[in-house]
Amino acid sequence: METLSENTAFGGVQGVYKHRSAACACDMTFGLFLPEEAQDGPVPLLWYLSGLTCTHENAMTKAAAQGWAAEQGIALVFPDTSPRGEGVADDAAYDLGQGAGFYVNATQAPWAPHFRMWDYVAEELPALLTETFAIDPTRQSITGHSMGGHGALTLAMNLPGRYRSVSAFAPIANPTGSDWGRKQLAAYLGDDESTWAAHDASLLMRDKGFNGPVLIDQGASDQFLDLLKPEALAAAIASRRQPATFRMQKGYDHSYFFVSSFMEDHVTFHASALWA
Amino acid sequence: METLSENTAFGGVQGVYKHRSAACACDMTFGLFLPEEAQDGPVPLLWYLSGLTCTHENAMTKAAAQGWAAEQGIALVFPDTSPRGEGVADDAAYDLGQGAGFYVNATQAPWAPHFRMWDYVAEELPALLTETFAIDPTRQSITGHSMGGHGALTLAMNLPGRYRSVSAFAPIANPTGSDWGRKQLAAYLGDDESTWAAHDASLLMRDKGFNGPVLIDQGASDQFLDLLKPEALAAAIASRRQPATFRMQKGYDHSYFFVSSFMEDHVTFHASALWA
């Protein structure tokens, strides 16, 4: 593992690291914020999964999360959103290929050799983090924005016991019913739609739910509401009677101004589960 | 004036606006955060001046200032750091020309026709803001980072009564004695060094001081310490017995991770002067 940068931030360290990923068969870069408390022993970890076109860097510089994490004594990890580099398949569209991994293990050509973001986020990166840094693997929670909200919700519901709490900012909530989903799931997983269901937060919420607290924030003026389909997730939460808070936030759009506005609430929400 | 974007943020609005500047004889873009309270009447204004290579956007997206400003009910303005565009002089170096206005009125060719950032920040933009938005011109304070810290300190000491408080993050503190300063002051103002003194925070502090509270944060691991020369400003503060807080912050570098780490302190510091 190579250290690309380390900056003191809020009494802790915001690092950027590069490592060879076996899951993605390429070099992968991630950001990790460790609070001051990590100098004395393992701390809880909050995952932040980013959206379409993002790298590890966007939320790390624009989500204003580190200050709240420092206040709560928890670490933050910012993975990249896809494999990258020469020899990694790509597409001219912003919403397929590099920058758009959708947190699945691709089974179809040309994506299958590298696009295994599910394994990367669910298995490889957590193992690396707990081996390398002062992270307590029994205290993990997960959040994300847009495509990353989709990732957070689908990981949390498919891996019961892994995360103590889950939240999302404007998640892609029903990808099997949206142009943000059908195109990508078909490309990565093939035309058999039965393989898609494990990657749809609304279907998972209806069938499995989550054994822990759930917080969803959605901007009411989000320019992508028709693609995100929050109403499908809200209906699934209601029909399952899943303990959850779903907030439609007046005036907010899809930007990091929305994400940062509610970051304090999300970090505080996760901290109370992580420290329980 | 043209609205380039408006995003709801922390209950207020983060806008980006473009206007024709008479001072700079070109179009200029600025960011303005208005807290929710601005819907009901004029609010105080905190200026944030940015550093070398920055536009209006850097601090607006990375300094994590809006949340604290919202909490205090104050507006934030993020001006650009120089004139820009076709027909505006530039230099291949990152530290001269576009992105490096140094908050002076250039008198020398080829800079004089457009590089009038002093007039822009001291006169034209405040007039535009108070005409157009719910801003209380009697309640203004100023801060900035690096070259912007230089701008904040020199404006504050040269315009007594204008700003109620001044702060800076890692300011260029003694440009007449630094390669971050001598080159630019010579280019913009000419070789007569007597014209430079009004643009050196350490000289101004020694000769004039500031009638109000002063807060300076400087990272002790800043990679540019030899160019910033904080020791000159600290000595001037001490010799004048200027009421001020000067903090050398262990471990912090020159990045926005440093700025954002102490933004709460700076906004709170200014708010107590603005609301006094």
Coordinates of C-alpha atoms in Angstrom, one line a residue:
Chain A
M1 CA 0.0 0.0 0.0
E2 CA 1.3 3.4 -0.9
T3 CA 0.5 6.7 0.9
L4 CA -0.4 9.3 -1.6
S5 CA -1.1 12.1 0.9
E6 CA -1.8 12.6 4.6
N7 CA -3.1 15.9 5.9
T8 CA -3.8 16.8 9.5
A9 CA -7.6 17.6 9.8
F10 CA -9.7 18.2 12.8
G11 CA -7.1 16.8 15.1
G12 CA -6.9 13.6 13.1
V13 CA -5.4 12.6 9.7
Q14 CA -7.1 12.6 6.3
G15 CA -5.1 10.2 4.3
V16 CA -5.2 9.0 0.7
Y17 CA -3.8 5.5 -0.1
K18 CA -3.3 3.4 -3.2
H19 CA -3.2 -0.4 -3.2
R20 CA -3.3 -3.3 -5.6
S21 CA -6.8 -4.7 -5.5
A22 CA -7.3 -8.4 -6.1
A23 CA -11.1 -8.0 -6.4
C24 CA -10.8 -5.3 -9.2
A25 CA -7.5 -6.5 -10.6
C26 CA -6.1 -3.0 -10.7
D27 CA -4.7 -0.3 -8.4
M28 CA -7.4 1.3 -6.3
T29 CA -7.3 4.6 -4.3
F30 CA -9.3 5.4 -1.2
G31 CA -9.5 8.2 1.3
L32 CA -9.5 7.5 5.1
F33 CA -10.1 9.9 7.9
L34 CA -8.8 8.7 11.2
P35 CA -9.8 10.8 14.3
E36 CA -7.3 11.6 17.0
E37 CA -8.6 8.7 19.1
A38 CA -7.2 6.2 16.6
Q39 CA -3.8 6.9 18.1
D40 CA -4.9 5.1 21.2
G41 CA -6.8 2.1 19.8
P42 CA -9.4 0.9 17.3
V43 CA -12.2 3.3 16.4
P44 CA -15.6 2.7 14.7
L45 CA -15.8 3.1 10.9
L46 CA -18.4 4.9 8.8
W47 CA -18.3 4.0 5.1
Y48 CA -19.2 6.8 2.6
L49 CA -20.0 5.5 -0.9
S50 CA -20.0 8.1 -3.6
G51 CA -22.1 8.7 -6.7
L52 CA -21.7 8.6 -10.5
T53 CA -18.6 10.3 -11.9
C54 CA -17.0 10.6 -8.4
T55 CA -13.7 9.3 -7.2
H56 CA -12.5 8.9 -3.6
E57 CA -11.9 12.6 -3.5
N58 CA -15.3 14.3 -4.0
A59 CA -16.9 13.6 -0.6
M60 CA -13.5 13.8 1.1
T61 CA -13.2 17.5 0.1
K62 CA -16.8 18.6 -0.2
A63 CA -19.0 16.7 2.2
A64 CA -17.8 18.4 5.4
A65 CA -17.9 15.1 7.2
Q66 CA -14.5 15.0 9.0
G67 CA -15.4 17.6 11.6
W68 CA -18.4 15.7 12.7
A69 CA -16.5 12.3 12.6
A70 CA -13.8 13.9 14.8
E71 CA -16.4 15.1 17.3
Q72 CA -17.7 11.5 17.5
G73 CA -14.4 9.8 17.4
I74 CA -15.1 7.7 14.4
A75 CA -13.2 7.0 11.2
L76 CA -14.5 7.6 7.6
V77 CA -13.6 5.7 4.5
F78 CA -14.1 7.1 1.0
P79 CA -13.7 4.3 -1.6
D80 CA -13.5 5.0 -5.3
T81 CA -16.6 4.3 -7.4
S82 CA -15.1 1.9 -9.9
P83 CA -11.9 0.2 -11.1
R84 CA -9.8 2.5 -13.2
G85 CA -6.8 2.7 -15.4
E86 CA -5.4 1.4 -18.7
G87 CA -6.8 -2.0 -19.6
V88 CA -10.0 -1.4 -17.6
A89 CA -13.1 -1.3 -19.7
D90 CA -14.9 2.0 -20.1
D91 CA -17.8 3.6 -21.9
A92 CA -18.2 7.1 -23.3
A93 CA -21.4 7.6 -21.2
Y94 CA -20.8 9.2 -17.7
D95 CA -23.1 6.6 -16.1
L96 CA -21.5 3.3 -17.3
G97 CA -18.0 2.0 -16.8
Q98 CA -15.3 3.9 -15.0
G99 CA -16.8 6.2 -12.3
A100 CA -20.0 4.1 -12.4
G101 CA -19.4 0.7 -10.8
F102 CA -22.8 0.5 -9.2
Y103 CA -21.4 -1.6 -6.4
V104 CA -22.0 -5.0 -8.1
N105 CA -19.8 -7.8 -9.3
A106 CA -20.0 -7.8 -13.1
T107 CA -20.5 -11.1 -14.8
Q108 CA -20.7 -9.8 -18.4
A109 CA -18.0 -8.8 -21.0
P110 CA -16.2 -6.5 -21.1
W111 CA -16.8 -5.6 -17.5
A112 CA -16.3 -8.9 -15.6
P113 CA -12.5 -8.8 -15.2
H114 CA -12.4 -5.6 -13.2
F115 CA -15.8 -4.4 -12.2
R116 CA -16.2 -6.2 -8.9
M117 CA -17.0 -3.3 -6.6
W118 CA -19.3 -5.4 -4.4
D119 CA -16.4 -7.7 -3.4
Y120 CA -14.1 -4.7 -3.1
V121 CA -16.3 -2.8 -0.7
A122 CA -17.8 -5.8 1.1
E123 CA -14.7 -7.9 1.5
E124 CA -11.3 -6.7 0.3
L125 CA -11.2 -3.1 1.5
P126 CA -12.6 -3.8 5.0
A127 CA -10.0 -6.6 5.5
L128 CA -7.2 -4.2 4.4
L129 CA -8.5 -1.4 6.6
T130 CA -8.7 -3.5 9.8
E131 CA -5.3 -5.1 9.1
T132 CA -3.6 -1.8 8.5
F133 CA -5.3 0.9 10.6
A134 CA -6.8 1.2 14.0
I135 CA -10.3 0.2 12.9
D136 CA -12.7 -1.8 15.0
P137 CA -14.4 -4.3 12.6
T138 CA -17.2 -4.9 15.0
R139 CA -18.3 -1.3 14.8
Q140 CA -19.1 -0.4 11.1
S141 CA -21.9 1.6 9.6
I142 CA -22.5 2.8 6.0
T143 CA -23.9 5.8 4.1
G144 CA -23.6 7.1 0.6
H145 CA -24.9 9.6 -2.0
S146 CA -26.9 8.8 -5.1
M147 CA -25.3 5.7 -6.7
G148 CA -23.5 5.4 -3.4
G149 CA -26.7 5.6 -1.5
H150 CA -27.8 2.6 -3.6
G151 CA -24.6 0.9 -2.6
A152 CA -25.0 1.6 1.1
L153 CA -28.5 0.3 1.2
T154 CA -27.9 -2.8 -0.8
L155 CA -24.8 -3.7 1.1
A156 CA -26.5 -3.1 4.4
M157 CA -29.5 -5.3 3.6
N158 CA -27.5 -8.1 2.0
L159 CA -24.9 -8.4 4.8
P160 CA -27.0 -8.6 8.0
G161 CA -24.9 -8.0 11.1
R162 CA -22.1 -6.2 9.2
Y163 CA -23.3 -2.6 9.6
R164 CA -25.0 -1.3 12.8
S165 CA -26.9 1.5 10.9
V166 CA -27.4 2.6 7.3
S167 CA -28.3 6.0 5.8
A168 CA -28.4 7.5 2.4
F169 CA -28.5 10.9 0.7
A170 CA -30.7 10.9 -2.4
P171 CA -30.1 7.2 -3.1
I172 CA -30.8 5.5 -6.5
A173 CA -33.7 3.7 -4.7
N174 CA -35.2 1.5 -7.4
P175 CA -32.6 0.8 -10.1
T176 CA -34.5 -2.1 -11.6
G177 CA -37.2 0.4 -12.5
S178 CA -35.1 3.4 -13.6
D179 CA -32.8 4.5 -16.4
W180 CA -30.3 4.8 -13.6
G181 CA -30.1 1.1 -13.1
R182 CA -31.6 -0.9 -15.9
K183 CA -28.9 0.1 -18.4
Q184 CA -26.1 -0.6 -15.9
L185 CA -27.5 -3.8 -14.4
A186 CA -28.1 -5.2 -17.9
A187 CA -24.5 -4.3 -18.9
Y188 CA -22.9 -5.6 -15.7
L189 CA -25.2 -8.6 -14.8
G190 CA -26.8 -9.5 -18.1
D191 CA -30.4 -9.6 -19.2
D192 CA -31.7 -12.1 -16.6
E193 CA -33.5 -9.6 -14.4
S194 CA -33.7 -12.1 -11.5
T195 CA -30.0 -11.3 -10.9
W196 CA -30.8 -7.7 -10.5
A197 CA -33.1 -7.9 -7.5
A198 CA -30.2 -8.2 -4.9
H199 CA -29.1 -4.8 -6.1
D200 CA -32.4 -2.9 -5.7
A201 CA -32.9 -1.1 -2.4
S202 CA -36.6 -1.0 -2.7
L203 CA -37.0 -4.7 -3.5
L204 CA -34.6 -5.6 -0.7
M205 CA -36.5 -3.4 1.7
R206 CA -39.7 -5.1 0.8
D207 CA -38.2 -8.6 1.1
K208 CA -35.6 -8.3 3.8
G209 CA -35.4 -5.0 5.5
F210 CA -32.6 -4.0 7.8
N211 CA -32.1 -4.9 11.4
G212 CA -31.1 -1.5 12.7
P213 CA -31.8 2.2 12.3
V214 CA -32.3 3.6 8.8
L215 CA -32.1 7.3 7.8
I216 CA -32.8 8.6 4.3
D217 CA -32.6 12.2 3.2
Q218 CA -33.9 13.3 -0.2
G219 CA -34.0 16.8 -1.6
A220 CA -37.5 17.8 -2.7
S221 CA -36.0 19.9 -5.5
D222 CA -33.6 17.2 -6.7
Q223 CA -33.2 17.5 -10.4
F224 CA -33.0 13.6 -10.7
L225 CA -36.1 12.6 -8.7
D226 CA -37.5 10.7 -11.6
L227 CA -34.4 8.6 -11.9
L228 CA -33.9 8.1 -8.1
K229 CA -37.4 7.0 -7.4
P230 CA -37.5 7.7 -3.7
E231 CA -41.2 6.9 -3.7
A232 CA -40.5 3.2 -4.3
L233 CA -38.3 3.0 -1.2
A234 CA -40.7 5.0 0.9
A235 CA -43.5 2.7 0.0
A236 CA -41.3 -0.4 0.8
I237 CA -40.3 1.1 4.2
A238 CA -44.0 1.7 4.9
S239 CA -45.2 -1.7 3.8
R240 CA -42.6 -3.5 5.8
R241 CA -43.0 -1.3 8.8
Q242 CA -39.2 -0.9 8.8
P243 CA -38.1 1.4 11.6
A244 CA -36.7 4.2 9.5
T245 CA -36.6 8.0 9.1
F246 CA -37.3 9.2 5.6
R247 CA -37.0 13.0 5.2
M248 CA -38.1 14.9 2.0
Q249 CA -36.1 18.1 2.4
K250 CA -37.7 21.2 1.0
G251 CA -35.7 23.1 -1.6
Y252 CA -32.6 20.9 -1.6
D253 CA -31.2 19.6 -4.9
H254 CA -28.7 16.7 -5.7
S255 CA -25.5 18.6 -5.0
Y256 CA -22.9 18.4 -2.2
F257 CA -24.6 21.5 -0.8
F258 CA -27.4 19.2 0.0
V259 CA -25.1 16.4 1.3
S260 CA -23.1 18.7 3.5
S261 CA -26.2 20.4 4.9
F262 CA -27.3 17.1 6.5
M263 CA -23.9 15.5 7.2
E264 CA -24.0 16.4 10.9
D265 CA -27.3 14.6 11.2
H266 CA -26.0 11.5 9.5
V267 CA -22.8 11.3 11.3
T268 CA -24.5 11.8 14.6
F269 CA -27.1 9.2 13.7
H270 CA -24.4 6.6 12.9
A271 CA -22.3 7.5 15.9
S272 CA -25.2 6.7 18.3
A273 CA -25.4 3.2 16.7
L274 CA -21.7 2.7 16.6
W275 CA -21.1 3.7 20.2
A276 CA -24.2 1.8 21.6
Chain B
M1 CA -26.0 40.6 -13.0
E2 CA -26.5 37.0 -14.1
T3 CA -27.3 34.1 -11.7
L4 CA -25.1 31.2 -12.6
S5 CA -26.4 28.8 -9.9
E6 CA -28.4 28.8 -6.7
N7 CA -28.3 25.8 -4.4
T8 CA -30.2 25.5 -1.1
A9 CA -27.6 24.9 1.6
F10 CA -28.0 24.8 5.4
G11 CA -31.5 26.4 5.2
G12 CA -30.1 29.3 3.1
V13 CA -28.9 29.8 -0.5
Q14 CA -25.5 29.3 -1.9
G15 CA -25.5 31.4 -5.1
V16 CA -23.0 32.1 -7.8
Y17 CA -23.3 35.3 -9.8
K18 CA -21.6 37.0 -12.7
H19 CA -21.5 40.7 -13.3
R20 CA -19.7 43.3 -15.4
S21 CA -17.0 44.8 -13.2
A22 CA -16.0 48.5 -13.9
A23 CA -13.0 48.2 -11.6
C24 CA -11.6 45.2 -13.4
A25 CA -13.1 46.0 -16.8
C26 CA -14.2 42.4 -17.3
D27 CA -16.9 40.0 -16.2
M28 CA -16.3 38.8 -12.6
T29 CA -17.9 35.8 -10.8
F30 CA -18.5 35.5 -7.1
G31 CA -20.1 33.1 -4.7
L32 CA -22.6 34.4 -2.0
F33 CA -24.1 32.4 0.8
L34 CA -27.2 34.0 2.3
P35 CA -28.6 32.4 5.5
E36 CA -32.3 31.8 6.0
E37 CA -32.5 35.0 8.1
A38 CA -31.8 37.1 4.9
Q39 CA -35.4 36.4 3.9
D40 CA -36.5 38.7 6.7
G41 CA -34.0 41.5 6.4
P42 CA -30.3 42.5 6.1
V43 CA -27.8 40.2 7.7
P44 CA -24.1 40.8 8.5
L45 CA -21.5 39.8 5.9
L46 CA -18.2 37.9 6.3
W47 CA -15.8 38.3 3.4
Y48 CA -13.6 35.3 2.5
L49 CA -10.7 36.1 0.2
S50 CA -9.0 33.1 -1.5
G51 CA -5.4 32.2 -2.2
L52 CA -3.2 31.8 -5.3
T53 CA -4.7 29.7 -8.1
C54 CA -8.2 29.8 -6.6
T55 CA -11.4 31.1 -8.1
H56 CA -14.7 32.0 -6.2
E57 CA -15.3 28.3 -6.0
N58 CA -12.6 26.7 -3.9
A59 CA -13.6 27.9 -0.5
M60 CA -17.3 27.8 -1.4
T61 CA -17.1 24.0 -1.9
K62 CA -14.2 23.0 0.4
A63 CA -14.0 25.4 3.4
A64 CA -17.1 24.0 5.2
A65 CA -18.0 27.6 6.2
Q66 CA -21.7 27.7 5.2
G67 CA -23.0 25.6 8.1
W68 CA -21.3 27.8 10.7
A69 CA -22.5 31.0 8.9
A70 CA -26.0 29.6 8.9
E71 CA -25.8 28.9 12.6
Q72 CA -24.7 32.5 13.2
G73 CA -27.1 34.1 10.7
I74 CA -24.4 35.7 8.7
A75 CA -23.7 35.9 4.9
L76 CA -20.5 34.8 3.3
V77 CA -19.1 36.3 0.1
F78 CA -16.4 34.4 -2.0
P79 CA -14.9 36.8 -4.6
D80 CA -12.6 35.6 -7.3
T81 CA -8.9 36.2 -6.9
S82 CA -8.2 38.2 -10.1
P83 CA -9.7 39.5 -13.3
R84 CA -10.0 36.8 -16.0
G85 CA -10.9 36.2 -19.6
E86 CA -9.7 37.0 -23.1
G87 CA -7.9 40.3 -23.3
V88 CA -6.8 40.1 -19.6
A89 CA -3.1 39.9 -19.2
D90 CA -1.7 36.7 -17.8
D91 CA 1.6 35.0 -17.0
A92 CA 2.7 31.4 -17.3
A93 CA 3.6 31.3 -13.6
Y94 CA 0.9 30.2 -11.1
D95 CA 1.7 33.1 -8.8
L96 CA 1.3 36.0 -11.2
G97 CA -1.6 37.3 -13.3
Q98 CA -4.9 35.4 -13.5
G99 CA -5.5 33.7 -10.2
A100 CA -3.0 35.8 -8.4
G101 CA -4.3 39.4 -8.2
F102 CA -2.8 40.0 -4.7
Y103 CA -5.6 42.4 -3.9
V104 CA -3.9 45.5 -5.3
N105 CA -4.6 48.1 -8.0
A106 CA -1.9 47.5 -10.6
T107 CA -0.2 50.6 -12.0
Q108 CA 2.2 48.9 -14.4
A109 CA 1.8 47.4 -17.9
P110 CA 0.5 45.0 -18.9
W111 CA -1.6 44.6 -15.6
A112 CA -3.0 48.1 -15.0
P113 CA -6.1 47.9 -17.3
H114 CA -7.7 45.0 -15.4
F115 CA -5.8 44.1 -12.2
R116 CA -7.7 46.4 -9.8
M117 CA -8.7 43.8 -7.2
W118 CA -8.3 46.4 -4.4
D119 CA -11.0 48.6 -5.8
Y120 CA -13.1 45.6 -6.7
V121 CA -13.1 44.1 -3.2
A122 CA -13.0 47.4 -1.3
E123 CA -15.5 49.4 -3.3
E124 CA -17.3 47.8 -6.3
L125 CA -18.4 44.5 -4.9
P126 CA -19.6 45.7 -1.5
A127 CA -21.7 48.3 -3.2
L128 CA -23.2 45.7 -5.6
L129 CA -23.9 43.3 -2.7
T130 CA -25.6 45.9 -0.5
E131 CA -27.7 47.1 -3.4
T132 CA -28.7 43.7 -4.6
F133 CA -29.0 41.4 -1.5
A134 CA -30.2 41.6 2.1
I135 CA -26.7 42.7 3.4
D136 CA -26.2 45.1 6.3
P137 CA -23.2 47.3 5.2
T138 CA -22.6 48.4 8.8
R139 CA -21.8 44.8 9.8
Q140 CA -18.9 43.5 7.8
S141 CA -15.9 41.4 8.8
I142 CA -13.2 39.8 6.7
T143 CA -11.0 36.7 6.5
G144 CA -9.0 34.8 4.0
H145 CA -6.4 32.1 3.2
S146 CA -2.8 32.6 2.1
M147 CA -2.8 35.4 -0.5
G148 CA -6.4 35.9 0.7
G149 CA -5.2 36.3 4.3
H150 CA -2.9 39.0 3.0
G151 CA -5.8 40.6 1.3
A152 CA -8.0 40.4 4.4
L153 CA -5.4 41.9 6.7
T154 CA -4.3 44.7 4.4
L155 CA -7.9 45.7 3.6
A156 CA -8.8 45.7 7.3
M157 CA -5.9 47.8 8.4
N158 CA -6.2 50.3 5.5
L159 CA -9.9 50.8 5.8
P160 CA -10.5 51.6 9.5
G161 CA -14.1 51.3 10.5
R162 CA -15.0 49.1 7.5
Y163 CA -14.6 45.7 9.1
R164 CA -15.5 44.9 12.7
S165 CA -13.0 42.0 13.0
V166 CA -10.3 40.4 10.8
S167 CA -8.9 36.9 10.7
A168 CA -6.6 35.0 8.5
F169 CA -5.6 31.4 7.7
A170 CA -1.9 31.1 6.9
P171 CA -1.7 34.6 5.5
I172 CA 1.2 35.8 3.3
A173 CA 2.2 38.0 6.2
N174 CA 5.3 39.9 4.9
P175 CA 5.1 40.1 1.1
T176 CA 7.7 42.9 0.8
G177 CA 10.2 40.4 2.3
S178 CA 9.1 37.2 0.4
D179 CA 9.2 35.6 -3.0
W180 CA 5.5 35.5 -2.5
G181 CA 5.2 39.3 -2.8
R182 CA 8.3 40.9 -4.1
K183 CA 7.8 39.5 -7.6
Q184 CA 4.1 40.4 -7.7
L185 CA 4.4 43.8 -6.0
A186 CA 7.2 44.7 -8.5
A187 CA 5.1 43.5 -11.4
Y188 CA 1.9 45.2 -10.4
L189 CA 3.1 48.3 -8.6
G190 CA 6.6 48.9 -10.1
D191 CA 10.0 49.0 -8.6
D192 CA 9.4 51.9 -6.1
E193 CA 9.1 49.9 -2.9
S194 CA 7.5 52.8 -1.1
T195 CA 4.3 51.9 -2.9
W196 CA 4.5 48.3 -1.5
A197 CA 4.2 49.1 2.2
A198 CA 0.4 49.6 2.1
H199 CA 0.2 46.0 1.0
D200 CA 2.3 44.3 3.7
A201 CA 0.4 43.1 6.7
S202 CA 3.4 43.1 9.0
L203 CA 4.4 46.7 8.1
L204 CA 0.7 47.8 8.5
M205 CA 0.5 46.0 11.8
R206 CA 3.6 47.8 13.0
D207 CA 2.5 51.2 11.8
K208 CA -1.3 51.2 12.1
G209 CA -2.7 48.1 13.7
F210 CA -6.4 47.2 13.7
N211 CA -9.1 48.7 15.9
G212 CA -10.9 45.4 16.6
P213 CA -10.3 41.8 17.3
V214 CA -7.7 39.9 15.2
L215 CA -7.4 36.1 14.9
I216 CA -4.5 34.4 12.9
D217 CA -4.2 30.6 12.5
Q218 CA -1.0 29.2 11.0
G219 CA -0.2 25.5 10.5
A220 CA 3.1 24.6 12.1
S221 CA 3.7 22.0 9.3
D222 CA 2.8 24.4 6.5
Q223 CA 4.9 23.6 3.5
F224 CA 5.1 27.3 2.6
L225 CA 6.2 28.7 6.0
D226 CA 9.3 30.4 4.5
L227 CA 7.2 32.2 2.0
L228 CA 4.4 33.2 4.4
K229 CA 6.7 34.6 7.1
P230 CA 4.3 34.4 10.0
E231 CA 7.1 35.4 12.4
A232 CA 7.1 38.9 10.9
L233 CA 3.4 39.4 11.7
A234 CA 3.7 37.8 15.1
A235 CA 6.6 40.2 16.0
A236 CA 4.6 43.2 14.7
I237 CA 1.6 42.2 16.8
A238 CA 3.8 41.8 19.8
S239 CA 5.6 45.0 19.4
R240 CA 2.4 47.0 18.8
R241 CA 0.7 45.2 21.7
Q242 CA -2.2 44.7 19.2
P243 CA -5.0 42.8 20.8
A244 CA -4.9 39.6 18.8
T245 CA -4.8 35.8 19.0
F246 CA -2.1 34.1 17.0
R247 CA -2.2 30.3 16.9
M248 CA 0.5 28.1 15.6
Q249 CA -1.4 24.9 15.0
K250 CA 0.7 21.7 15.4
G251 CA 0.7 19.3 12.5
Y252 CA -1.4 21.4 10.1
D253 CA -0.3 22.2 6.5
H254 CA -1.5 24.8 4.0
S255 CA -4.5 22.8 2.6
Y256 CA -8.2 23.3 3.0
F257 CA -8.1 20.5 5.5
F258 CA -6.4 23.0 7.7
V259 CA -8.8 25.8 6.8
S260 CA -11.9 23.7 7.3
S261 CA -10.6 22.4 10.7
F262 CA -10.6 25.9 12.1
M263 CA -13.5 27.5 10.2
E264 CA -15.9 27.1 13.1
D265 CA -13.6 29.1 15.3
H266 CA -13.2 31.9 12.7
V267 CA -16.9 32.2 11.9
T268 CA -17.8 32.2 15.6
F269 CA -15.0 34.8 16.2
H270 CA -16.4 37.1 13.5
A271 CA -20.0 36.5 14.5
S272 CA -19.4 37.8 18.0
A273 CA -18.0 41.0 16.6
L274 CA -20.7 41.3 13.9
W275 CA -23.6 40.8 16.4
A276 CA -22.1 43.0 19.1

